[in-house]
Amino acid sequence: MWRCHSKPLSGNVFRPAAAVALTLISLIAVGAAPGNAEPPNMMAIPPEVPAGIDAILPDAPFPRLDRIPARARAEGFSHRIQELREAALPSPTGDAMFDHWPKDLASLPPGRIIATRDITATAAPVVTTPIRSAHLLKFRSTDAMGTPSYGTATVLVPRATRRTGVLVNNLPIDSLGTACTPGYALAHGFSIATNPTDLIPPTTQIALARGYTVLIPDHQGPRMAYAEPIVAGHVVLDAIRAITELDRDTFADAPIAMTGYSGGAIATGGAARLVTTYAPELARRVVGAALGGVPADFRMLVGSMNANLATGIFHAATFGIARERTEILTMANDLARWMGTSPLKNICTIPAALAGQTFWPMQLFANDPDPFHSPVAQRIFRITAMSDRRSAVPLYFYHGTHEWWIPADGARRLFRAQCALGARAVYREVFGEHVSAAVLGYPEALDWLDDRLSGAPARTECR
């Protein structure tokens, strides 16, 4: 049972609404106050701006619930915040493989297969490269807070398996709707929700053509927690466990390599740094990880992506992390609640990118006039950086020299930080910005992964 309530709009609310919006946008456009050395898109705003937004907007009409569903429960938070979390989670797709939250998850070990489906007929036209089989796996996993969850992944076996080993291809999903995942596209065929990043650059197709079995995790998890590295790392590692259970004769001792670009690099980096603590039995088998265009420092991205043409992707990533990190939802004002519980909660990559044309700053959606310096933000920056976790897996970093939204300096710092922790790593910069670097940097990265899967030891350029 549910019921809605809202506060009425007064007759002259739109005048103060316009005033606060113009005040904020002008502050972002002109720059910070004198003496503020930080980028203007990180600055505090006048407190009357968030207060004014909440004063003029009615309450977001998300349902009142007598009982919080399992997927939205968050210990330590109010019932209303948990209702908001439920309303902000992705809508069902109509396919139980992606939608159904099993009741007995706590009784299953991570990686245990819950269900499988042969999707060869629908996957083959999407992949375009000849394949022998395609199976969708649903398995037990763990969310960012350590609570039992589940994941999905697709295993593609090429028609000619000329090489041993499995390449885990963490595609840049960068979306909020479950129908935007590569697993859904492979299981249901092309649709308006199919992300172009599933196909361009053709990372899956090249790996299949080289004769590798390719494992494609839906690494954002069932809550579609875009950009949250811990849940992504768990799903990736549990997908490897699941493929091992699927066919022990073929995969139990097969070497594993991982690759990912942009949002996929978040997942790859998370898995590389979590393997020794979360899935130690896999540590000897994961022989290398290639990370391209990695958003390594979320604090830096506030300065480079907020309130410009990248702001739509930045908002989607923040909202995605909030689906796992419920404390972010406590900072959502009425505008954020309206938008976060609207159909926008299901957008895919292209609409999220186009939303950057609004130039709306994140401060417009917070009830705190200085959200990026709040205790919540500081904690999220610290957790997502995973700066104290060393990769036990050899790392290959590649990044575009001319990146402006995901600056190369973040990747350089991550490389140096992993070296300081004792990891083995190499770093390459390629000509171009984010999109061109994805195309230009992948061939050499795949050659490096070939060497790892062939048993060649990884050299390090750390010094």
mmCIF file of C-alpha atoms in Angstrom, residues 174 261-263 292-295 399-400 402-406 432-439:
data_model
loop_
_atom_site.group_PDB
_atom_site.id
_atom_site.type_symbol
_atom_site.label_atom_id
_atom_site.label_comp_id
_atom_site.label_asym_id
_atom_site.label_seq_id
_atom_site.Cartn_x
_atom_site.Cartn_y
_atom_site.Cartn_z
ATOM 1 C CA ASP A 174 27.612 4.868 -17.762
ATOM 2 C CA TYR A 261 37.623 2.047 -20.317
ATOM 3 C CA SER A 262 36.093 5.076 -18.577
ATOM 4 C CA GLY A 263 33.222 3.735 -16.438
ATOM 5 C CA GLY A 292 41.900 3.279 -19.938
ATOM 6 C CA GLY A 293 40.514 6.781 -19.460
ATOM 7 C CA VAL A 294 40.099 6.047 -15.774
ATOM 8 C CA PRO A 295 38.143 8.552 -13.622
ATOM 9 C CA HIS A 399 44.981 7.774 -21.079
ATOM 10 C CA GLY A 400 44.484 10.579 -23.561
ATOM 11 C CA HIS A 402 44.440 15.969 -24.236
ATOM 12 C CA GLU A 403 41.652 14.941 -21.874
ATOM 13 C CA TRP A 404 39.796 17.914 -20.429
ATOM 14 C CA TRP A 405 36.884 16.305 -18.510
ATOM 15 C CA ILE A 406 38.872 13.389 -17.055
ATOM 16 C CA GLY A 432 43.677 12.573 -28.180
ATOM 17 C CA GLU A 433 40.862 13.223 -25.736
ATOM 18 C CA HIS A 434 38.462 10.756 -24.127
ATOM 19 C CA VAL A 435 36.748 9.304 -27.196
ATOM 20 C CA SER A 436 39.731 9.119 -29.564
ATOM 21 C CA ALA A 437 41.987 7.748 -26.817
ATOM 22 C CA ALA A 438 39.570 4.832 -26.341
ATOM 23 C CA VAL A 439 40.169 3.820 -29.963
#
